[in-house]
mmCIF file of C-alpha atoms in Angstrom:
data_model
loop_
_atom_site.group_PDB
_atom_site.id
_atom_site.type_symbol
_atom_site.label_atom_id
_atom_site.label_comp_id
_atom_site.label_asym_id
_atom_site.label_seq_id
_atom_site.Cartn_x
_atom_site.Cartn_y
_atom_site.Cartn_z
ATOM 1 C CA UNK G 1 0.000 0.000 0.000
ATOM 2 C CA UNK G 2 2.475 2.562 1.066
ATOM 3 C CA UNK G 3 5.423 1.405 -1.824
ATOM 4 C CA UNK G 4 3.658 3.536 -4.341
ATOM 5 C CA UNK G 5 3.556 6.553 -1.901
ATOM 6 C CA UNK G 6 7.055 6.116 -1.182
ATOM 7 C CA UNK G 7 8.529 6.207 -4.609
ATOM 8 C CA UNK G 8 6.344 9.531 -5.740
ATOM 9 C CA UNK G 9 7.923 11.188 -2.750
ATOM 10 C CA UNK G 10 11.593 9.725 -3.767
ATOM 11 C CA UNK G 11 11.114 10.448 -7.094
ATOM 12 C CA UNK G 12 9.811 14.092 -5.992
ATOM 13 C CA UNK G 13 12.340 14.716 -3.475
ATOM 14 C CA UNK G 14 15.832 12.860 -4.754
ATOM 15 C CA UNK G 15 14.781 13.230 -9.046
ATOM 16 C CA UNK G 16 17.480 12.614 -10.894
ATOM 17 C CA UNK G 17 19.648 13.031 -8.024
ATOM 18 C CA UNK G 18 21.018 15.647 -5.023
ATOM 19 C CA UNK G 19 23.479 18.041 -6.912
ATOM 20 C CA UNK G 20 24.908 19.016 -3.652
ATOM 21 C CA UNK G 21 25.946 15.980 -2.827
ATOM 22 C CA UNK G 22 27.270 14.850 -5.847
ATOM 23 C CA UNK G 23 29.431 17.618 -6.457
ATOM 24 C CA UNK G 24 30.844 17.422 -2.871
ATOM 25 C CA UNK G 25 31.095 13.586 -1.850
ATOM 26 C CA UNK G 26 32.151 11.078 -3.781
ATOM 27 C CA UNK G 27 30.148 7.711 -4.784
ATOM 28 C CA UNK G 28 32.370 5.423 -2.799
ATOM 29 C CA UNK G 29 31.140 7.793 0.635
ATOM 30 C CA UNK G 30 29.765 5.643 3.163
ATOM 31 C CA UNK G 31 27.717 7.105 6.038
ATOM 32 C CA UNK G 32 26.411 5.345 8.688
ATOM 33 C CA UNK G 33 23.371 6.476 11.412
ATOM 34 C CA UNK G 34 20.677 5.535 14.264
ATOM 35 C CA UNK G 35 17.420 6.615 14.365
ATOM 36 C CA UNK G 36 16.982 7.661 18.235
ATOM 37 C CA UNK G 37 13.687 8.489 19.629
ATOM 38 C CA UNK G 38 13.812 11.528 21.343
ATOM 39 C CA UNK G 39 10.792 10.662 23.715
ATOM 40 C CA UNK G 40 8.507 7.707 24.555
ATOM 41 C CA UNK G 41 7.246 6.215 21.330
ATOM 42 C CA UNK G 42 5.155 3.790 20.199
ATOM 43 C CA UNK G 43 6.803 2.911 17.258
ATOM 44 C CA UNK G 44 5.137 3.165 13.587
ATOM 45 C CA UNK G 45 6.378 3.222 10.173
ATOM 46 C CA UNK G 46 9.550 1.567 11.161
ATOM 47 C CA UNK G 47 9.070 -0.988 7.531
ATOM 48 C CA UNK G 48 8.371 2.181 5.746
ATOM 49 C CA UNK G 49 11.244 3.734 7.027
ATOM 50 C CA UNK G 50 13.726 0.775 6.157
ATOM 51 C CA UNK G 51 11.761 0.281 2.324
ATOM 52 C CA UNK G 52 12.903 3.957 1.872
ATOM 53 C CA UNK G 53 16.095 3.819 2.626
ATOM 54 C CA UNK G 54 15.982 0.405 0.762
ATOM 55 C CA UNK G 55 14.664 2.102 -1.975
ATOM 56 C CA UNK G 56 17.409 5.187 -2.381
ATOM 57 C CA UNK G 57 19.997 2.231 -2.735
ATOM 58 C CA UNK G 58 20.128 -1.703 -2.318
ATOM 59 C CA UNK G 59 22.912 -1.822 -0.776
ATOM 60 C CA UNK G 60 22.001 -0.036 2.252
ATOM 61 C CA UNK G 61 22.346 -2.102 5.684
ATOM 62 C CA UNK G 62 19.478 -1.595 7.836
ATOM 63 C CA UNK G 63 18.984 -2.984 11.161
ATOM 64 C CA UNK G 64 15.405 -2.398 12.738
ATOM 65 C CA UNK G 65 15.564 -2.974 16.557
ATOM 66 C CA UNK G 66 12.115 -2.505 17.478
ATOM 67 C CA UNK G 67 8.573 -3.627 15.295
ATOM 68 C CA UNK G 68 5.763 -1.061 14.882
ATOM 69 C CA UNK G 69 3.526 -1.239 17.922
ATOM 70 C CA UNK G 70 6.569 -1.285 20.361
ATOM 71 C CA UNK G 71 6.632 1.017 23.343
ATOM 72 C CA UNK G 72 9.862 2.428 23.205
ATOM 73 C CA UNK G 73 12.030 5.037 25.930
ATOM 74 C CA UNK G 74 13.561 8.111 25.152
ATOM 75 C CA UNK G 75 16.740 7.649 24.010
ATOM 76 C CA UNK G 76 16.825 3.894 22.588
ATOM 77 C CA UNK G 77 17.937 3.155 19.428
ATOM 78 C CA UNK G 78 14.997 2.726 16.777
ATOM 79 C CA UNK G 79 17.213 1.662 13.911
ATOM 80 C CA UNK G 80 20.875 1.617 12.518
ATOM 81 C CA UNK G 81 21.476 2.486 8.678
ATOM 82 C CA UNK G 82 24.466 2.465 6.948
ATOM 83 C CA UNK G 83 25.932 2.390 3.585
#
């Protein structure tokens, strides 16, 4: 349902890319990241979140720590990305 949704906005935001970024970082640049939440959650759109960062590249490493529904505390760890 939301895959659709999720490539118009890619395709809306990114286009044919992010000129600032390819002019200053290379393609081999690897960043890495967590997704903290800054107050008690309950978590949702946690498989939306990974499917767009899936979506920008394959090879991105995702690592979701919690499923939608959890309660979570402020300050855990939601998520690592990297790639």
């Amino acid at each position: 349902i939301y895959i659709p949704r999720v490539q118009e906005a890619l395709a809306e935001d990114v286009g044919s890319g992010d000129i600032t970024s390819k002019l200053l970082l290379p393609e081999s640049k690897q960043a890495s990241f967590a997704i903290v939440a800054r107050e008690p959650i309950i978590l949702c759109g946690a498989e939306i979140a990974a499917y767009s960062f899936r979506a920008v590249s394959q090879d991105t490493q995702i690592k979701v720590l919690y499923k939608d529904g959890a309660r979570v505390c402020a300050g855990e760890v939601l998520m690592h990305v990297s790639g």
